[in-house]
Coordinates of C-alpha atoms in Angstrom, one line a residue:
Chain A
X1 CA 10.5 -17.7 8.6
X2 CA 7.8 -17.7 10.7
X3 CA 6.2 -21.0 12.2
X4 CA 2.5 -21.8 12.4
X5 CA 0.7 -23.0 15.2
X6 CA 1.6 -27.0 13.1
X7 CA 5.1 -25.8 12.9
X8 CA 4.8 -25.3 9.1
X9 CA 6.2 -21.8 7.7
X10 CA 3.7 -19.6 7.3
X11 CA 4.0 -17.9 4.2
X12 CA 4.2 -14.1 3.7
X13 CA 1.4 -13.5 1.9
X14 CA -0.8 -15.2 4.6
X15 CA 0.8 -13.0 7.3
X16 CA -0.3 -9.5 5.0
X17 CA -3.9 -11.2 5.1
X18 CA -4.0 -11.8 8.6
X19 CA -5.3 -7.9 8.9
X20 CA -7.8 -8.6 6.6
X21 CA -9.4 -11.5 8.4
X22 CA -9.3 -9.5 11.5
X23 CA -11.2 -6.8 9.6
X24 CA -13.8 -8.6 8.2
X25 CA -14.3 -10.1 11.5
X26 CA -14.8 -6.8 13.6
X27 CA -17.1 -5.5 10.8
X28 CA -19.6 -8.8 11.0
X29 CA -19.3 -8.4 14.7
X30 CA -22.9 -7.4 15.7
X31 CA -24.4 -8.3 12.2
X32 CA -24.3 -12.1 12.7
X33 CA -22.8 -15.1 15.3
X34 CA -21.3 -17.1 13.3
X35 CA -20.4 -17.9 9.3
X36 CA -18.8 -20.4 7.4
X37 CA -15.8 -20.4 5.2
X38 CA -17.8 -20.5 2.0
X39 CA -20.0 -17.5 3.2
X40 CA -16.6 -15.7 4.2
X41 CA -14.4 -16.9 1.4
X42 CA -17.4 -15.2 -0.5
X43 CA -17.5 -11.9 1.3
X44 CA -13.9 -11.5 0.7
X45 CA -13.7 -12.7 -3.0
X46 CA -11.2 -15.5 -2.1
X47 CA -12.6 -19.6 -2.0
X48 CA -13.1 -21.3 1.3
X49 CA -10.2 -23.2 1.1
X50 CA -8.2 -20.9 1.1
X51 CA -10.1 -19.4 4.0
X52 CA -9.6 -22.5 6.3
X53 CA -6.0 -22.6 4.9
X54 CA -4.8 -18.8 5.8
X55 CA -6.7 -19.3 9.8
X56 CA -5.3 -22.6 10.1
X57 CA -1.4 -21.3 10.1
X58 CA -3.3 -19.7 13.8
X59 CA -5.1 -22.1 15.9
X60 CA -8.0 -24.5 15.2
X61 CA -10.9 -22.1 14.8
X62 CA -13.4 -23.6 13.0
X63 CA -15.9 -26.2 13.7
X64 CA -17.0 -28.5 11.0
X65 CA -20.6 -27.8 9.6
X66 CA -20.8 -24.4 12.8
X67 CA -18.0 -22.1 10.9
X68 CA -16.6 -19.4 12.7
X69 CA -17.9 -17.7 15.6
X70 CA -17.4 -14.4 15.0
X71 CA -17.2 -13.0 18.5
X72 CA -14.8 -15.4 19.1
X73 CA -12.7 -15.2 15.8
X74 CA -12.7 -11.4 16.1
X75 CA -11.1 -11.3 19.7
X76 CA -8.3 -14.3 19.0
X77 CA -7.1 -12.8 15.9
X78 CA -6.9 -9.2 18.0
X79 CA -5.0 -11.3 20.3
X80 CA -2.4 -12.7 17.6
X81 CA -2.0 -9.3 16.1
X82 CA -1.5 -8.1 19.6
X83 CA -4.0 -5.2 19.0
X84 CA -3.9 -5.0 23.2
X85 CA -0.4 -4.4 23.9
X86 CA 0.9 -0.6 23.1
X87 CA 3.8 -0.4 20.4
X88 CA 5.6 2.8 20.3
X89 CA 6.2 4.4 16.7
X90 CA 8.2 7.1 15.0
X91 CA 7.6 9.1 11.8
X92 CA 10.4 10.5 9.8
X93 CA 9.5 12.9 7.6
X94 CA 7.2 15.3 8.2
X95 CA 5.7 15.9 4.7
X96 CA 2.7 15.0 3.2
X97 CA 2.1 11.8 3.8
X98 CA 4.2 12.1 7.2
X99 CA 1.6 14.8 8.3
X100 CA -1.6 12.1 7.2
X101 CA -0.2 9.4 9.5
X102 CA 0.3 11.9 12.6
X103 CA -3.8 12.7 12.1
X104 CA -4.8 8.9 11.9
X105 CA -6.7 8.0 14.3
X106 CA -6.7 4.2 13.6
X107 CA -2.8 3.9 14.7
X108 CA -3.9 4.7 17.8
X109 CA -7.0 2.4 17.8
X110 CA -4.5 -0.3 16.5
X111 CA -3.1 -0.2 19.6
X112 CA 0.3 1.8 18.3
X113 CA 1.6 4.8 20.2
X114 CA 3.0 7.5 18.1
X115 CA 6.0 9.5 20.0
X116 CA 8.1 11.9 17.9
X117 CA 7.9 12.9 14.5
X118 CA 11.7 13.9 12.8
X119 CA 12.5 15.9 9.6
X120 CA 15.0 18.1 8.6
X121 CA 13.4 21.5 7.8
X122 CA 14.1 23.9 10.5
X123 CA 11.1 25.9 10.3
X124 CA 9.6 22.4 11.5
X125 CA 11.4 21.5 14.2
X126 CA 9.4 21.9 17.6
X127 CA 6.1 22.4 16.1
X128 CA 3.5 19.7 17.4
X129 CA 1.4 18.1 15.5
X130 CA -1.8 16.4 17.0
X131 CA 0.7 16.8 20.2
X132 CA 3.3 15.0 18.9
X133 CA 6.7 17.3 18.8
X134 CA 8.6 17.2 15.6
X135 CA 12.1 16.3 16.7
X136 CA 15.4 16.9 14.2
X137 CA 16.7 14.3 12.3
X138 CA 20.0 14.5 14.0
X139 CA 18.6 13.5 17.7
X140 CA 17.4 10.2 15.9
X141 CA 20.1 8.1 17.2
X142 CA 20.0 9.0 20.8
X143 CA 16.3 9.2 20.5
X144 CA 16.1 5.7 19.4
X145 CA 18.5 4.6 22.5
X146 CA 16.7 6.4 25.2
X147 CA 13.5 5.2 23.8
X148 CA 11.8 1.5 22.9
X149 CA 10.3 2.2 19.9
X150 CA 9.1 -0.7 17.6
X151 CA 8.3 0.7 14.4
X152 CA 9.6 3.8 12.5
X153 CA 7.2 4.9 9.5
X154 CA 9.7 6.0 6.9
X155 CA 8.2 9.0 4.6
X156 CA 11.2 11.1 3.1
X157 CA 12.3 11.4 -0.3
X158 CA 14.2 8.6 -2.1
X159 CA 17.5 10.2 -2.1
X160 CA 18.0 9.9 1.5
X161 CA 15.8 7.0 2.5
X162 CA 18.8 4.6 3.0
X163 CA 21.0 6.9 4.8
X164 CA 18.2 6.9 7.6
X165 CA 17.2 3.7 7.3
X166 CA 21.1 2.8 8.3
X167 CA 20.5 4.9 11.4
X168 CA 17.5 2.9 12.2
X169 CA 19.2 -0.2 12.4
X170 CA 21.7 0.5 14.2
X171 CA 20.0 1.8 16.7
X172 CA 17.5 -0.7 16.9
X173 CA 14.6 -0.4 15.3
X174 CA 12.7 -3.9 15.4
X175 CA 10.6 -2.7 11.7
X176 CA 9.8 -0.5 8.9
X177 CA 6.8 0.7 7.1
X178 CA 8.3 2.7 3.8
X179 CA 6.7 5.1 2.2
X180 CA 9.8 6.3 0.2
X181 CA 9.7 5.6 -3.2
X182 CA 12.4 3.4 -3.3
X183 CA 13.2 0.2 -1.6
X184 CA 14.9 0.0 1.2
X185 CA 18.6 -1.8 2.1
X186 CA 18.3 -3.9 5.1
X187 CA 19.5 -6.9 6.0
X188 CA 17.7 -10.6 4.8
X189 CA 14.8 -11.4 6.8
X190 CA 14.5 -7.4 8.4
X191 CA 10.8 -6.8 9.4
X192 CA 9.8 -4.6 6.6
X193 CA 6.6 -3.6 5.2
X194 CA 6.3 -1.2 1.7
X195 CA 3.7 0.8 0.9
X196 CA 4.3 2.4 -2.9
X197 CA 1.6 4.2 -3.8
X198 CA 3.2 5.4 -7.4
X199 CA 3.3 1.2 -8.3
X200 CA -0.2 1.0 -7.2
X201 CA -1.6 3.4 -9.3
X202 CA 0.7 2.4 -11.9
X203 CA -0.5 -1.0 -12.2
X204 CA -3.8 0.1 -11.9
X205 CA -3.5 2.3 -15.1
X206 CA -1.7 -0.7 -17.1
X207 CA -4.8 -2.7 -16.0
X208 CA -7.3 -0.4 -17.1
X209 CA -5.5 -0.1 -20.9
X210 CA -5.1 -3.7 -21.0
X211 CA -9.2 -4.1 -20.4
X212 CA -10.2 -1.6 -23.4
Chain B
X1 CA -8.1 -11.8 -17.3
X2 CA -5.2 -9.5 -19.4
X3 CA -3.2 -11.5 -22.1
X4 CA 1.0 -11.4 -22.2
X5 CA 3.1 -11.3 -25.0
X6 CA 2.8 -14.8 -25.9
X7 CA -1.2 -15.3 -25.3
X8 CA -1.0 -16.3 -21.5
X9 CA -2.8 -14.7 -18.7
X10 CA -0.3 -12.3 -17.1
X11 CA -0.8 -13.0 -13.4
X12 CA -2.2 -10.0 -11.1
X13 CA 1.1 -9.9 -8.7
X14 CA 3.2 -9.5 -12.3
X15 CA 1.5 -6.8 -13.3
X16 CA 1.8 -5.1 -9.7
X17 CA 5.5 -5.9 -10.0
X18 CA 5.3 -4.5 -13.3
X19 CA 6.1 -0.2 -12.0
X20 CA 8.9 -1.9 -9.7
X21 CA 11.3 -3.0 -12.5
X22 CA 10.6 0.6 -14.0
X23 CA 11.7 1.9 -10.9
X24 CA 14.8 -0.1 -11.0
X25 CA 15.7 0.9 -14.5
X26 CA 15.0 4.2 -14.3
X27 CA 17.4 4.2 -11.5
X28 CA 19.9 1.8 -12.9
X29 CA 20.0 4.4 -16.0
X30 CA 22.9 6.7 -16.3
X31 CA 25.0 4.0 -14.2
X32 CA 25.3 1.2 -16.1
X33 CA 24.2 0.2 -19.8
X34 CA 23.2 -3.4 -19.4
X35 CA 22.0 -5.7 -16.7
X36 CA 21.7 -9.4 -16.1
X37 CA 18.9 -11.4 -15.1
X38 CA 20.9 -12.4 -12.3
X39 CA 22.0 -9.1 -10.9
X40 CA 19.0 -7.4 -11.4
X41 CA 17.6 -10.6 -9.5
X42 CA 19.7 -9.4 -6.4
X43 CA 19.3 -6.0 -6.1
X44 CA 15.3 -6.9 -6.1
X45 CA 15.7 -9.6 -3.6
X46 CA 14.2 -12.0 -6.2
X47 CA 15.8 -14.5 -8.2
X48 CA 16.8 -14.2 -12.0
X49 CA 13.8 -17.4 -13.3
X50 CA 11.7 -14.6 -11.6
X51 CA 12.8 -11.6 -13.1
X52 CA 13.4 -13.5 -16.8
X53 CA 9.9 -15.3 -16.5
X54 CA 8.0 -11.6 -15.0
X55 CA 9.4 -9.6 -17.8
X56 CA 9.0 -11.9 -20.8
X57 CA 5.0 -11.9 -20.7
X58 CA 5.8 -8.0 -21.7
X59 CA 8.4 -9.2 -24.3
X60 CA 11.4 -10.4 -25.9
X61 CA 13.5 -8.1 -24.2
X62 CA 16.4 -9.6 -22.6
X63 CA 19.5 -11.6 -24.7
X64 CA 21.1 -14.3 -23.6
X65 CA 25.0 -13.7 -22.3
X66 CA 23.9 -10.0 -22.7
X67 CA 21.4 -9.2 -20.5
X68 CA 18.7 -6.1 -20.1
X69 CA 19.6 -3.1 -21.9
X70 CA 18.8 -0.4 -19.4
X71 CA 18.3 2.3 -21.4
X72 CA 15.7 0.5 -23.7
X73 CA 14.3 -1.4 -21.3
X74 CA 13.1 2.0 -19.2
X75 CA 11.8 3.2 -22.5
X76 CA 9.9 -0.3 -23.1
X77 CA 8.2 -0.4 -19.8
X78 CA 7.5 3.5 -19.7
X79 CA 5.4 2.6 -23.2
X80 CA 4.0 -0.4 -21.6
X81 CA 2.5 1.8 -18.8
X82 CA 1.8 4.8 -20.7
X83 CA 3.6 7.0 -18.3
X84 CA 3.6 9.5 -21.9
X85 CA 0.0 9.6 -22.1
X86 CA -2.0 12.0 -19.6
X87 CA -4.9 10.3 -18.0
X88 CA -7.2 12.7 -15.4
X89 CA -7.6 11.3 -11.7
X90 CA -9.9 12.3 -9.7
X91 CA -9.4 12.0 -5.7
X92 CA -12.5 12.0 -3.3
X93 CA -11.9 13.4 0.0
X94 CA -10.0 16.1 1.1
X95 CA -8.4 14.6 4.1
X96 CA -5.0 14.3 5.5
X97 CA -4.6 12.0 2.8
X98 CA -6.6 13.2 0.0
X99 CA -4.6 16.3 0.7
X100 CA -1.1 14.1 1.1
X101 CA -1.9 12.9 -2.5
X102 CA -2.6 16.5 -3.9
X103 CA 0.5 17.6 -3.4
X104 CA 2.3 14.6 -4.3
X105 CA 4.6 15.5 -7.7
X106 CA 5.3 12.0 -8.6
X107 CA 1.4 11.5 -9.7
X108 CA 2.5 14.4 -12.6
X109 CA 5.6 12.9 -13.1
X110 CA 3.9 9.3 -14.2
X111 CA 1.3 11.2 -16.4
X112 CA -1.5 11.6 -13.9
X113 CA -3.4 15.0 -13.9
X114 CA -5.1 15.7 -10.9
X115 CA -8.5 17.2 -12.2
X116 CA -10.3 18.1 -8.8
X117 CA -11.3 16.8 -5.5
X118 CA -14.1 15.9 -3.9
X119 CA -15.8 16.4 -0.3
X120 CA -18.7 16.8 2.0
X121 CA -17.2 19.9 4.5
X122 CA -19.1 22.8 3.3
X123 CA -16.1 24.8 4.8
X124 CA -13.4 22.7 2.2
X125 CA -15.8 23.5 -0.7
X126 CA -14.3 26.1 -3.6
X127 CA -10.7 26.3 -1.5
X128 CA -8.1 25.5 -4.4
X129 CA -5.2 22.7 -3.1
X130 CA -1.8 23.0 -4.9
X131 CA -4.1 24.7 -7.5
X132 CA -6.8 22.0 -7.6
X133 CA -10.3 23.2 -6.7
X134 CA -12.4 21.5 -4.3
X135 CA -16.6 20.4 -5.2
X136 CA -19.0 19.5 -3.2
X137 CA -19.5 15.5 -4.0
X138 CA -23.0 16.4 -5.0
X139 CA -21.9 17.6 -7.9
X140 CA -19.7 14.1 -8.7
X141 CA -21.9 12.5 -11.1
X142 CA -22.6 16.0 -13.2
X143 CA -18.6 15.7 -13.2
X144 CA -18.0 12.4 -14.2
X145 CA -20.9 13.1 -16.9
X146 CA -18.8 16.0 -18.2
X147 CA -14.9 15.1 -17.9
X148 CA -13.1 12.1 -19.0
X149 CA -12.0 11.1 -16.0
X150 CA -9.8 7.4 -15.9
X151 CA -8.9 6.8 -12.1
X152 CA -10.6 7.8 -8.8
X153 CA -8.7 8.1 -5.7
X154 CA -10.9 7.1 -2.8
X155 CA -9.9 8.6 0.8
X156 CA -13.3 8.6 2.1
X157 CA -14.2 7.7 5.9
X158 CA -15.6 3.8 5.3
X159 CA -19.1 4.1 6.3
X160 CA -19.4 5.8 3.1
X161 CA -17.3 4.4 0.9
X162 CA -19.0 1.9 -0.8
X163 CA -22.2 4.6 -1.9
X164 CA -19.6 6.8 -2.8
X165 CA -17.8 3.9 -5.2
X166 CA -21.5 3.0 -6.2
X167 CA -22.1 6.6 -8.0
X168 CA -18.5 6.5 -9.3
X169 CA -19.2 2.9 -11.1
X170 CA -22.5 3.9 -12.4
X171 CA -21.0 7.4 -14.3
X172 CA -18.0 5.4 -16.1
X173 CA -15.2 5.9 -13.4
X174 CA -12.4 3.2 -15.2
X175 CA -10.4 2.2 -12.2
X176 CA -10.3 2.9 -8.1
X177 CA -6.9 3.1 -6.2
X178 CA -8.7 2.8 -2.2
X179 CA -7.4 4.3 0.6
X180 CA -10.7 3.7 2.7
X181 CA -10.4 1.1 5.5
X182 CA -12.3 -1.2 3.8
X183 CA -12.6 -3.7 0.9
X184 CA -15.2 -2.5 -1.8
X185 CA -18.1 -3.8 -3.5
X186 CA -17.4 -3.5 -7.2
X187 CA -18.1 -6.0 -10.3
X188 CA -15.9 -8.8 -10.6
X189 CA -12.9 -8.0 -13.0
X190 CA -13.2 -4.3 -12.1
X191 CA -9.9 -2.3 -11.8
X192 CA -9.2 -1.7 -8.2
X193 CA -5.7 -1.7 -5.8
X194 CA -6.3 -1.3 -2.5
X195 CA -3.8 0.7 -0.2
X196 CA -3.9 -0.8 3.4
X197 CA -1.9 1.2 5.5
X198 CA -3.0 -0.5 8.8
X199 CA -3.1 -4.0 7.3
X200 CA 0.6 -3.0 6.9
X201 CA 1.3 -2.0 10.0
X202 CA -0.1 -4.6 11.9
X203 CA 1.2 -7.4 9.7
X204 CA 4.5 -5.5 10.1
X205 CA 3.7 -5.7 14.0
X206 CA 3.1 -9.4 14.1
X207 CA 6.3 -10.0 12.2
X208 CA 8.2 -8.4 14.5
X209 CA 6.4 -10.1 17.2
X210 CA 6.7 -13.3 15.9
X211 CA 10.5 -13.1 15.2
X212 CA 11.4 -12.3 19.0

């Protein structure tokens, strides 16, 4: 688990909103100084308290009856998600959704440096996309040793999503955003981040029938 | 709020577990007949009150010293999210990943039909994607007006996403799965799931972070 700034755990869930805040923060940059936890809690459909709650896992930020200064909010939490510092990423899979990510130009802004791209298909193999050279699968290993790569984005079918993820670990990789529709062996407490689309729109169907 | 089995509300973050125990049974099926609360539990990295107390606002599906039948249970939760029934999605934006999504078999697979796609690039507008055609968004509310259209898929730049969520509320749209890097303005209760991908990735980045 992770500790907040009080030395309390800081659950999950809080972490996943962290992004959010940071969000909301850089898009009232410019529009206002300051705002208070109702006004925000508002903004974001959540309550207050549970505004003052999630920030206060980070630091003491706001001042009774002031709020937030924005400016101020915007540039710690960029500091906490350590927006500054360069983190070198790899993509495997070169589909789809692969393909999206290698075009997104918010990685970059994020502050995350994406360096090789890996798939299978020969055809594939040495094309660049936005610059970025798509590698075979079967250098990962001693790509992953020669290089310090932080995150690999994992977008390849189900089937052999484990097989690479096992090749990931060994070799070091510190976390994992999956794409793959399946989820993901890897050991208790492994940095890991899932992004099912399929469950999303699932859910969002259910919901929609439930409503009528 | 949408009721369970028994009367209850079903809580938000069931329901959005709700396609990932169909994912597990429809892989569990063909392997074994019949699973326990307990070792269902494990393989999902929850625990088996979870899994016993998520599935029963669905149903009485489970028997005690038995377990889940697998093969009935996929069936059961197929019904209960209509993967039979087709329901026409829309997706706005023909980006990397408006175009990632177009091609993406598994929205077929789960009874999606993708109907068309919508964008602003005059040089995008009548080309045909995996055999979907292209319109101009002008012509979105004529559309809507004309097709019974459940979901839109929004994969629009953010500045305009909001006006372009604004024109799909007012002509009927049912439900929103967002891609846009931003959190939209729609009527409480309305059906939306955001997709995050940088939220992800930098939550994923401060975990790793925060567990040197």
């Amino acid at each position: 688990m992770i500790k907040g700034k009080d030395g309390s755990n800081i659950p999950k869930v809080v972490i996943e909103r962290l992004p959010r805040y940071y969000r909301y923060f850089d898009r009232l940059d410019g529009e206002m100084e300051k705002i208070s936890s109702k006004k925000l809690g508002e903004l974001m459909d959540t309550s207050a308290s549970q505004v003052r709650l999630d920030l206060s896992y980070f630091g003491d930020f706001g001042q009774q009856g002031y709020g937030y200064n924005i400016k101020k909010l915007k540039r710690e939490l960029a500091n906490i998600l350590d927006i500054e510092t360069k983190k070198n990423v790899i993509i495997i899979g070169a589909g789809n959704i692969g393909r999206a990510l290698t075009r997104f130009n918010a990685l970059k802004e994020a502050g995350f440096n994406l360096t090789a791209l890996f798939d299978v298909k020969p055809i594939l193999i040495g094309e660049r996309l936005n610059n970025v050279l798509i590698r075979h699968i079967d250098e990962l290993s001693s790509y992953l040793e020669s290089h310090d790569i932080s995150i690999a984005v994992l977008a390849v079918p189900k089937a052999v999503a484990n097989k690479v993820v096992k090749t990931l670990i060994e070799h070091g990789i510190k976390g994992i955003l999956n794409f793959s529709r399946t989820d993901l062996d890897v050991p208790k407490g492994f940095p890991i981040e899932n992004i099912h689309i399929m469950d999303k729109i699932l859910a969002l169907s259910f919901i929609i029938r439930a409503n009528k």
